[in-house]
XYZ file of C-alpha atoms in Angstrom:
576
model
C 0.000 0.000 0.000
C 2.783 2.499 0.733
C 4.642 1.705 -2.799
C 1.508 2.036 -4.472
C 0.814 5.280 -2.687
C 4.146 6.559 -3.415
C 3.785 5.801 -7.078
C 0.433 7.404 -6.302
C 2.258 10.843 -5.422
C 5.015 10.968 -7.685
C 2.625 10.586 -10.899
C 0.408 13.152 -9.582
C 3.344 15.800 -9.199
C 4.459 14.753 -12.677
C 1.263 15.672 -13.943
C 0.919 19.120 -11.958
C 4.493 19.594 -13.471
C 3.547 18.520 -16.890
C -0.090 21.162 -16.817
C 1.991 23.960 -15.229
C 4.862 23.476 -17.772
C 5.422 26.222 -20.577
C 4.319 25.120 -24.377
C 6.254 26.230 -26.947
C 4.474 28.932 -29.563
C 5.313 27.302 -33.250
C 4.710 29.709 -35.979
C 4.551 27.729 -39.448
C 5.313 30.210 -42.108
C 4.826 29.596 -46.287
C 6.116 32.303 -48.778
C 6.121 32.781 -52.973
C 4.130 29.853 -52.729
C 3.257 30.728 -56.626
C 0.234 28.084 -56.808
C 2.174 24.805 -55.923
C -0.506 23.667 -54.257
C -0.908 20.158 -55.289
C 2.248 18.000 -56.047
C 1.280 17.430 -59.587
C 3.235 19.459 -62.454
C 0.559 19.757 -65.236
C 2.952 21.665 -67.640
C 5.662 19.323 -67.037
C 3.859 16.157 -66.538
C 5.546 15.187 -62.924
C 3.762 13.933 -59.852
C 4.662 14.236 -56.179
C 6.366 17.802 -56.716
C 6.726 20.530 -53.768
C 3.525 21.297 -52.720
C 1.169 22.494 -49.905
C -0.059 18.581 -50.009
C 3.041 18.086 -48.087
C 3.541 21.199 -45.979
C -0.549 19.882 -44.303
C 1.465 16.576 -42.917
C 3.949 18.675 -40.797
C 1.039 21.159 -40.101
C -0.847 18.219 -39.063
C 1.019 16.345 -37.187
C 2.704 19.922 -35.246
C -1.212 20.851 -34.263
C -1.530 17.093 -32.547
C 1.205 17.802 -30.139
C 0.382 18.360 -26.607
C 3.341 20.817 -25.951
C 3.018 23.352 -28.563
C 0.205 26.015 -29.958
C 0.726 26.458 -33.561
C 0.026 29.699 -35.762
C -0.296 28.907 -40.088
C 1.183 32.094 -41.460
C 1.497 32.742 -45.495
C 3.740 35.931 -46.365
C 2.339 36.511 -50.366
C 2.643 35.696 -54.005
C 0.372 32.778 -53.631
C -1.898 33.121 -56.527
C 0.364 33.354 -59.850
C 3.052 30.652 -61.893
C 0.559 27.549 -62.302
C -2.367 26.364 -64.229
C -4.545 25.373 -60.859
C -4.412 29.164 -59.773
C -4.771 30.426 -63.224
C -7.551 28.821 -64.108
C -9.208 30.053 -60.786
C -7.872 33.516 -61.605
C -9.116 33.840 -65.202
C -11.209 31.280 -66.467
C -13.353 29.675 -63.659
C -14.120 32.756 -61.381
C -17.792 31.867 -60.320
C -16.766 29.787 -57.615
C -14.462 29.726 -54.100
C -11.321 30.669 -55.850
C -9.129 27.339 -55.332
C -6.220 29.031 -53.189
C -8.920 30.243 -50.972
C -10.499 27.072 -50.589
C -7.025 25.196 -49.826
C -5.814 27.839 -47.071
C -9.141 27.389 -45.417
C -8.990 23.721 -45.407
C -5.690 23.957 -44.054
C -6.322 26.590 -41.189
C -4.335 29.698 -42.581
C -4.581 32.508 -39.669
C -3.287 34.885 -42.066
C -1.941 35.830 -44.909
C 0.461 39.440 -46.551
C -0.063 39.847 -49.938
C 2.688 39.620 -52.344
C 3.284 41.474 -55.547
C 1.924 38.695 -57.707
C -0.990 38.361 -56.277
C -1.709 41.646 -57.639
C -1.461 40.587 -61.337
C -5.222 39.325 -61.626
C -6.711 42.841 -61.369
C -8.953 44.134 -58.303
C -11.958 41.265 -59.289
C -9.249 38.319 -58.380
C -8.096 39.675 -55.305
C -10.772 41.243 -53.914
C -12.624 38.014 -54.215
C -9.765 35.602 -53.307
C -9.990 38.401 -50.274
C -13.514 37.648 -49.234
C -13.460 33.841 -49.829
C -10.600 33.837 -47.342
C -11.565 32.792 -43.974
C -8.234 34.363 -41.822
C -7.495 38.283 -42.171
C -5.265 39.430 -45.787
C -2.920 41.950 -44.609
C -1.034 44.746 -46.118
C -0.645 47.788 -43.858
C 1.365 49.877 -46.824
C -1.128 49.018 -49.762
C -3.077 52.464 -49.315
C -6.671 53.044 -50.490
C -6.243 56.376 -51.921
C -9.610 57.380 -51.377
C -9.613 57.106 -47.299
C -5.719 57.052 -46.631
C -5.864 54.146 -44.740
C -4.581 50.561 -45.187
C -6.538 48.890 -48.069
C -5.881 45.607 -46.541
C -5.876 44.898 -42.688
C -2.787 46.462 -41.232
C -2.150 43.462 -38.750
C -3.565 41.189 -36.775
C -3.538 39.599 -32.803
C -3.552 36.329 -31.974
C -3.329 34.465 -28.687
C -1.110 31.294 -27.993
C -0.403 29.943 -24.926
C -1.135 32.875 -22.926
C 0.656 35.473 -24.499
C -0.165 38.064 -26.889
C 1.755 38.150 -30.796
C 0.868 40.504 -33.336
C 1.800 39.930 -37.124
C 2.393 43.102 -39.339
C 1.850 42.682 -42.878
C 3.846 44.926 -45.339
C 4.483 43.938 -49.459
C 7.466 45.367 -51.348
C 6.588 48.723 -52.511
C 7.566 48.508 -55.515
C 4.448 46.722 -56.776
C 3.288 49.454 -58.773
C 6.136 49.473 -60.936
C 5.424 46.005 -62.452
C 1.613 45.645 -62.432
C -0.501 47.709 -64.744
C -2.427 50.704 -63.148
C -6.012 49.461 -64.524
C -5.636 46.339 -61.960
C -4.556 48.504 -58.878
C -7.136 51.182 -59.522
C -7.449 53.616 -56.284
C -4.701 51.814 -54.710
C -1.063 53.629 -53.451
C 2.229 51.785 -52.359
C 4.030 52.805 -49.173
C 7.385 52.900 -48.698
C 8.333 49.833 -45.996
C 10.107 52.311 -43.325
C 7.740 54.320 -43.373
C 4.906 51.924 -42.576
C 6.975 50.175 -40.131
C 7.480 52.748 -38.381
C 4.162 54.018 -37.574
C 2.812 50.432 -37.188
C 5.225 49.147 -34.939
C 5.145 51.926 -32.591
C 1.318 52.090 -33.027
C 1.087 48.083 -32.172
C 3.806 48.628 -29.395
C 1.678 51.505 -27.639
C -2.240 50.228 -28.003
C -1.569 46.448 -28.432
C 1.454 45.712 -25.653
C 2.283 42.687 -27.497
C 4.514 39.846 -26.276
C 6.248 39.147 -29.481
C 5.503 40.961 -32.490
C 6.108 39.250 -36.217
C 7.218 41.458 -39.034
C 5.218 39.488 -41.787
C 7.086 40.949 -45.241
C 6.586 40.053 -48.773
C 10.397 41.801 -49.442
C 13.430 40.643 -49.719
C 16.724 41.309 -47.687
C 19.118 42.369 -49.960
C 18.377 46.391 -50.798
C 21.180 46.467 -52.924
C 19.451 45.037 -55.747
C 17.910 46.525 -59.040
C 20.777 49.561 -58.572
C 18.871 50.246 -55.184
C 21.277 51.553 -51.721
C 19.476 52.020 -48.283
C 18.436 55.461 -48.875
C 16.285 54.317 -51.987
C 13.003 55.259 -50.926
C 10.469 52.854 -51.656
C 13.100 49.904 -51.639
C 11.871 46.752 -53.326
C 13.648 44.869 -50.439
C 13.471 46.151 -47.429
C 13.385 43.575 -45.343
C 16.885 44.030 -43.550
C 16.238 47.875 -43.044
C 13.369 47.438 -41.136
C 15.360 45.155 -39.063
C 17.873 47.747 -38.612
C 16.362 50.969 -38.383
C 12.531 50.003 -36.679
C 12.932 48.773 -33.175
C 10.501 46.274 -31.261
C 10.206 43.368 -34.192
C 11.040 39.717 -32.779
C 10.809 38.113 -36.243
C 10.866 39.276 -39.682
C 9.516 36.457 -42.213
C 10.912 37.496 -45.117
C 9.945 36.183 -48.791
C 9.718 37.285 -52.443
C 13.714 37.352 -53.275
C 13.475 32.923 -53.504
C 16.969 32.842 -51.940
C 16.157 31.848 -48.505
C 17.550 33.169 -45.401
C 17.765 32.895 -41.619
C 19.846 34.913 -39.908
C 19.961 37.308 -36.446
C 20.916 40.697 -37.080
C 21.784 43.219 -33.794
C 19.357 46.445 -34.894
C 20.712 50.120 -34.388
C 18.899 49.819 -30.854
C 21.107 46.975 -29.642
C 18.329 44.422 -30.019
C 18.375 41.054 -31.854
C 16.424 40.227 -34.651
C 15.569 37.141 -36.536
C 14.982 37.347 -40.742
C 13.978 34.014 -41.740
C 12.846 32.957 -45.059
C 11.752 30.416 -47.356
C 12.821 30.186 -50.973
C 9.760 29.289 -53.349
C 6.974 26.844 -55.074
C 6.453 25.040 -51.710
C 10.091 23.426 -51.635
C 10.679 24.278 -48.148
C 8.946 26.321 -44.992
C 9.854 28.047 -41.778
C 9.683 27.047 -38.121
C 9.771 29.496 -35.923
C 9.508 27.872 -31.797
C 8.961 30.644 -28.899
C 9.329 29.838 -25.759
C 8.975 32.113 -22.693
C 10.842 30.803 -19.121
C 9.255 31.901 -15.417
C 10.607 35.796 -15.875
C 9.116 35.766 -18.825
C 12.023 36.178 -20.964
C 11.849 34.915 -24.228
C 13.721 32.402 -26.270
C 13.588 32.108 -30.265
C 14.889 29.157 -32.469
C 13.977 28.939 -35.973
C 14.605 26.380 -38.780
C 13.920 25.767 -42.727
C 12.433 22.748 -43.380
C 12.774 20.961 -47.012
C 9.641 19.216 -47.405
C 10.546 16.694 -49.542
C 10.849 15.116 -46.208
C 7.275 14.841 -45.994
C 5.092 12.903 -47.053
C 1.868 13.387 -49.242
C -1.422 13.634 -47.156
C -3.554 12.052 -49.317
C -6.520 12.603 -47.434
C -6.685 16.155 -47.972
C -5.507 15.601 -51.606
C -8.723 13.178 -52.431
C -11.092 15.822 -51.259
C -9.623 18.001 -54.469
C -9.605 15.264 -56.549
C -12.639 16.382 -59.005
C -11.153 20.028 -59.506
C -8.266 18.385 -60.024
C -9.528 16.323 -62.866
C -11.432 19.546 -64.351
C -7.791 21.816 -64.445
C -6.099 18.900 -66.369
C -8.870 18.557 -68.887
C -8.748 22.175 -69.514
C -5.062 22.075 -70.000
C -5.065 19.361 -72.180
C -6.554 21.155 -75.049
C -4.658 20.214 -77.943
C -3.528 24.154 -79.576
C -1.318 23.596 -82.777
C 1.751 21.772 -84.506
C 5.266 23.102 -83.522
C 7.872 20.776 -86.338
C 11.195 21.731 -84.374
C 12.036 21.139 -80.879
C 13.736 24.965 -79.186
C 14.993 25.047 -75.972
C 14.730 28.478 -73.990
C 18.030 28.443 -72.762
C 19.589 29.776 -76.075
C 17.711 32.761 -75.291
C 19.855 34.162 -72.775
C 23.270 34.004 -75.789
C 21.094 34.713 -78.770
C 17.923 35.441 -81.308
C 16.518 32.537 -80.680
C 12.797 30.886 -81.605
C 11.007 30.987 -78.324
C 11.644 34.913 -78.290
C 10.920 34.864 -81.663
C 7.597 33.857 -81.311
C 6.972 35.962 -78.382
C 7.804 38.852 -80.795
C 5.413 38.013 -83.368
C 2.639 37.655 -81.750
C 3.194 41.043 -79.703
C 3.468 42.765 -83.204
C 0.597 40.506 -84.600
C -1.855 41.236 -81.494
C -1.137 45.396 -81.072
C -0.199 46.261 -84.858
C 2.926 47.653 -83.560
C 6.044 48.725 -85.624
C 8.641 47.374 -83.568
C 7.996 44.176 -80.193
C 10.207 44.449 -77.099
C 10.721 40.918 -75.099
C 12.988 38.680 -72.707
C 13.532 35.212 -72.647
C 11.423 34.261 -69.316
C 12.702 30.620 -68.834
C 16.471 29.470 -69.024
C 14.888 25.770 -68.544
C 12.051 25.556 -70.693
C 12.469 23.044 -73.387
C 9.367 22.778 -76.431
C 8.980 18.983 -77.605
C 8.344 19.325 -81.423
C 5.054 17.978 -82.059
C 0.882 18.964 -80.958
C 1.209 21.737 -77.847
C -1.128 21.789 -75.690
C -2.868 24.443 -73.548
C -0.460 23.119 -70.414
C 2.482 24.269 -72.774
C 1.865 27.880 -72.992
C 3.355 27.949 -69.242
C 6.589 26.970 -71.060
C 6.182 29.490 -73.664
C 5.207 32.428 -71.273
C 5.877 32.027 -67.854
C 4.363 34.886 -66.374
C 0.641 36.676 -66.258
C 1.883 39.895 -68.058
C -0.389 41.886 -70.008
C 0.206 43.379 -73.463
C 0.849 46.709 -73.795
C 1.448 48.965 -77.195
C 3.814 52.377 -76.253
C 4.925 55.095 -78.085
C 9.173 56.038 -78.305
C 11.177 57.799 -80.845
C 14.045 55.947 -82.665
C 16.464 57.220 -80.042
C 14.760 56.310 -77.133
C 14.521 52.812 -78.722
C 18.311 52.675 -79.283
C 18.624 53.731 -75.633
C 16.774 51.123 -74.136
C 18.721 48.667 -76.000
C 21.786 49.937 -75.415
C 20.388 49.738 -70.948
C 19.929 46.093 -72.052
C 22.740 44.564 -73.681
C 24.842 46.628 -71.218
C 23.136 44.579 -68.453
C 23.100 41.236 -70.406
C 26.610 41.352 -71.990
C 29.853 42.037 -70.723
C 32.668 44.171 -72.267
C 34.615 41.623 -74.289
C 38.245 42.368 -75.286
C 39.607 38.568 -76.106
C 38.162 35.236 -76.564
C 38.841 34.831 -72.994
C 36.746 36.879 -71.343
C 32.851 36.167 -70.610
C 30.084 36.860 -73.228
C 27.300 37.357 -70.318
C 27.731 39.628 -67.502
C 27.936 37.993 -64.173
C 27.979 38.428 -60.827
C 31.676 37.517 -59.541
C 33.212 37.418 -56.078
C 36.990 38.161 -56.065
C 36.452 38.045 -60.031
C 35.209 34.168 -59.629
C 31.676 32.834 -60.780
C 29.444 32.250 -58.383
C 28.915 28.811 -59.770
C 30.146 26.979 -62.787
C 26.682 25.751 -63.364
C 23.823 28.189 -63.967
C 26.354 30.739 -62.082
C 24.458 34.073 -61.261
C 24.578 37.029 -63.587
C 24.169 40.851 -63.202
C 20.511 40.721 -63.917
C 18.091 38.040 -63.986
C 17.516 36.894 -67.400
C 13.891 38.017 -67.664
C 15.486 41.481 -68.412
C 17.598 40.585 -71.106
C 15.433 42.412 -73.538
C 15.725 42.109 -76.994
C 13.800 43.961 -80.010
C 11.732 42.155 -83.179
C 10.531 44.371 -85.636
C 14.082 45.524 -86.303
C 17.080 44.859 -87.871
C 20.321 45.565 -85.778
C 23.942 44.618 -83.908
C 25.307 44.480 -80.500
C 28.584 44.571 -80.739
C 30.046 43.899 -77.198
C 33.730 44.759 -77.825
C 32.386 48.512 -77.080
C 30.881 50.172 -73.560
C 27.464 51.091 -73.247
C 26.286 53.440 -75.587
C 28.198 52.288 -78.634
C 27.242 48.535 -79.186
C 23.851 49.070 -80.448
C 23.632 49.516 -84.744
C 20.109 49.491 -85.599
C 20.227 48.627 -89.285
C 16.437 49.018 -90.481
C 13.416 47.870 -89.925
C 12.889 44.476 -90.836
C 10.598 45.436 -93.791
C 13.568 47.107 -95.058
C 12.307 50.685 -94.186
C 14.775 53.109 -92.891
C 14.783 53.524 -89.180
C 14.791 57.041 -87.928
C 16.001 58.550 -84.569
C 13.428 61.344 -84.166
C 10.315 59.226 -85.520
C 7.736 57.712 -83.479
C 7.052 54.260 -82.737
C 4.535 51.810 -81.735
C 6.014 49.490 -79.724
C 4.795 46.284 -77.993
C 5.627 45.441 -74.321
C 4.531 42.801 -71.788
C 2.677 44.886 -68.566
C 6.015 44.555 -66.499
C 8.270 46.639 -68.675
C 5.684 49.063 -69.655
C 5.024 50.092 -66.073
C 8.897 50.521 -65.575
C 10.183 46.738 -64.698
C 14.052 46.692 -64.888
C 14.186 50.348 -65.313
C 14.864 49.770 -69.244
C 12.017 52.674 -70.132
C 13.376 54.627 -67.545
C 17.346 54.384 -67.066
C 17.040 53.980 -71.314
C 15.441 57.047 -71.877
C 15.635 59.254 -69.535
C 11.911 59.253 -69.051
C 9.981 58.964 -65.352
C 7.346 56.360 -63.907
C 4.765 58.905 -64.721
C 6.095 59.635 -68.234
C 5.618 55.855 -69.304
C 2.043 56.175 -68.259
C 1.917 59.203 -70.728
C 3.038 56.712 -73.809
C 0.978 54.211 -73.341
C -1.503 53.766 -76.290
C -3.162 50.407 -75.761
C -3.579 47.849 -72.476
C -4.803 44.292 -73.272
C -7.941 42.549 -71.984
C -6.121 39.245 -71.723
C -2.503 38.313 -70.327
C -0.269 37.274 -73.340
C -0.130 33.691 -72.649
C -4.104 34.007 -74.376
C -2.671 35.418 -77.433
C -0.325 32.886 -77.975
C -2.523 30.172 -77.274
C -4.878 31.727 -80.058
C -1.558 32.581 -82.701
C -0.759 28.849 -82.078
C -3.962 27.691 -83.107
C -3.921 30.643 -86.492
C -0.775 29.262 -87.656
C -0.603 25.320 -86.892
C 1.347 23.885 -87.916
C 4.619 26.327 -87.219
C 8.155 25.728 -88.100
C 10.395 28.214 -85.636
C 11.297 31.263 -87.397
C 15.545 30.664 -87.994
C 15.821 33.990 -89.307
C 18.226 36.379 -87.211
C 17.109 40.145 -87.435
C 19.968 40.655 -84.437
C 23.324 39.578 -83.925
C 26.417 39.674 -81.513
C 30.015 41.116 -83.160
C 32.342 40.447 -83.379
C 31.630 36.635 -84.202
C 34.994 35.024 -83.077
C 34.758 36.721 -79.700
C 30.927 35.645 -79.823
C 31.325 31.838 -80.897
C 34.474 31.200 -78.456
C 32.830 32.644 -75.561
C 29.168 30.703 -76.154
C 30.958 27.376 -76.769
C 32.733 27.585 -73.568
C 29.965 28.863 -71.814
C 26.406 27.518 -73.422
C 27.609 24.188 -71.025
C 27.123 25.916 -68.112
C 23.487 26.364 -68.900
C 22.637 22.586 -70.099
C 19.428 21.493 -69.207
């Protein structure tokens, strides 16, 4: 009887122990998500891909533990870059838009908005806005009509016991890549700015134990020719840390390079910036933990979730949308009789440009058709395309502009781009493309990173011309003619066709070209398209099946034996 009695005791302190012991807060944090949320690749054909059908199993199995609270936290560009969001964006939008449905199902408890998410015009993100069941916030996304926050500015939640308030701010730059008519009434705030007032505001009326920095920006405010006085920096992530006292955590996102990293602030305080990279291939932990003074401890973590497994059980309840997004993207389009591969984009004229270009000119009736190569991996199977391969084609949701520039500022905003896409070549030793180098070594000798991401490497169809890159900017550029054989002229106008992103000022071509502002470009704009371009190639394709790839160059690099020795040594370097 006394043993048993003891026993009796001990377990009963254990208990008292166990009830009275601290749980740990876990915040679960997704960013640039881009749509990945099934592991099926319907443009590629793959199964059991990155996906949110992963990320529920650790969410899952977190929210059974007895020891922990857990708060589901998205930071932004959720609803762009695959056909199950597109298809809820533009072609079935009578129903629960499909993101919407999926972060419900899951138990979001909120969400920042990212740039991206943007691209779909006010009807997709109003809506996705409403269907949401946790708060969408923004606190620097400005209704221009009241002054105030567009989006909720933050929100409070409680976990065990103590108080944590998430901030939502989106890079500010926005409205330099997404076309005015689909952010109608709607202002950007610069991130300092917002922080500021917020976090003091939060600090003073909420008295919050921890407070999350929730930030669809990256950390490096360098980039895009930006310093730390740029005002309105696209990634401004790291300044906040620095120069806005008060923030426990920053989740960072839409820069894809992951991060996690503690920072001491200009205050003497430590701060935490941790990030995921993209498409669902990894996630954040962040664990709290708060002793008897209530001091507070932080430990955070990436996770890859490859490590996961699928839960199938919340993938079967999707099954028949599923079904319905793969029959739409199985649409047979039109012939293609050569196989192209995108990667000779980034060296070259090359036929997925090409194609790009014509049906720019073809759609607007424009004289001359500005365009990038938006894929280094992208490869086109000769043969039937399908719907599904139009995502190969044209990666992004741009819209199709038509602008007007004289003949110099044309030759200016080729020169901006060849001077970011090539480097100065004086021998058959030195690079063709213009990296990024650390103590004058690649970053990598495979897919090593270059001065500008390839999506800027614009070229120009509608035009005859050289880039000669054994001169500095400003001399490489020798437009010829037009490629009708008409005489191109400096001081004459031109109509000129642009995806949405360069027309509002994306990569600072129209701008740092010319010499023109952000409001200027709005000024030159003659024409803004109903449909993204991806639905005017899917309709060319159809108009002109079957197609053999256009082989004719209208644009070429000099000298050719710098040219040909640099892109044989380094075309390798970008096999795919």
């Amino acid at each position: 009887m006394i043993k048993k009695h003891l026993i009796s005791i001990i377990s009963f302190a254990c208990i008292c122990n166990f009830m009275t012991a601290q749980k740990t807060i876990e915040i679960i944090a997704t960013s640039d998500i881009h749509g990945a949320i099934f592991p099926i690749d319907i443009v590629m054909g793959k199964d059991n891909v990155a996906s949110l059908a992963h990320i529920v199993s650790y969410v899952n199995m977190q929210r059974g533990l007895s020891d922990r609270e857990i708060l589901l936290l998205d930071n932004g560009d959720y609803l762009q870059g695959n056909p199950f969001v597109y298809y809820y964006n533009f072609i079935k939008k009578d129903t629960m838009h499909i993101g919407a449905q999926v972060f419900n199902d899951m138990g979001y408890d909120c969400m920042c908005i990212g740039n991206h998410d943007f691209e779909g015009g006010h009807d997709i993100y109003d809506k996705f806005k409403n269907d949401l069941q946790c708060p969408l916030l923004g606190a620097n996304v400005i209704d221009v009509n009241t002054g105030k926050p567009y989006f909720q500015a933050y929100e409070i939640f409680e976990r065990c016991g103590k108080k944590i308030a998430v901030l939502g701010l989106t890079t500010p730059a926005t409205n330099t890549w997404i076309p005015e008519t689909l952010i109608s009434g709607l202002d950007f705030q610069d991130m300092l700015e917002a922080a500021k007032y917020w976090v003091s505001y939060i600090k003073e009326v909420e008295k919050p134990d921890v407070l999350i920095g929730l930030f669809h920006s990256g950390v490096d405010f360098t980039f895009n020719y930006q310093d730390s006085t740029t005002y309105k920096n696209e990634n401004a992530s790291l300044l906040v840390a620095k120069q806005v006292d008060g923030i426990d955590v920053i989740i960072a996102g839409h820069d894809h390079q992951g991060h996690n990293l503690k920072i001491k602030n200009n205050f003497g305080n430590e701060v935490i910036i941790i990030a995921p990279t993209s498409n669902a291939k990894d996630f954040c932990s962040i664990e709290i933990n708060f002793d008897d003074d209530n001091k507070k401890t932080i430990d955070t973590h990436i996770y890859t979730t490859y490590s996961l497994n699928i839960n199938y059980p919340f993938l079967n309840r999707y099954n028949s949308q599923i079904l319905e997004v793969e029959d739409y993207f199985a649409e047979p389009l039109g012939i293609i009789t050569e196989n192209m591969n995108a990667v000779d984009g980034i060296f070259k004229n090359d036929a997925i440009t090409n194609i790009i270009h014509t049906v720019q000119l073809e759609a607007t009736g424009a004289d001359i058709s500005l365009a990038a190569p938006l894929s280094t991996s992208s490869k086109i199977t000769k043969g039937m395309q399908k719907r599904k391969d139009l995502f190969k084609l044209y990666r992004f949701d741009n819209f199709l502009y038509c602008m007007e520039f004289t003949g110099k500022e044309i030759l200016g905003i080729l020169e901006f781009s060849y001077w970011q896409w090539f480097n100065q070549m004086y021998s058959k030793d030195d690079y063709l493309l213009r990296y990024k180098l650390v103590k004058g070594e690649l970053t990598s000798r495979r897919f090593p990173t270059t001065f500008t991401p390839p999506y800027n490497y614009e070229s120009a169809g509608g035009i005859i011309y050289t880039v000669d890159v054994s001169k500095p900017y400003g001399e490489r550029v020798n437009i010829i003619s037009m490629s009708n054989g008409n005489k191109f002229e400096l001081e004459k106008t031109y109509k000129v066709a642009v995806n949405s992103y360069r027309g509002t000022g994306g990569g600072k071509h129209l701008t740092e070209g010319t010499g023109l502002t952000q409001e200027d470009l709005k000024t030159r704009i003659t024409f803004v398209s109903k449909y993204d371009i991806k639905h005017f190639i899917g309709d060319w394709l159809k108009n002109n099946s079957p197609y053999t790839p256009n082989k004719k160059e209208n644009w070429k690099i000099e000298p050719e034996k710098l040219f040909k020795a640099a892109y044989n040594r380094e075309r390798h370097m970008f096999n795919n």
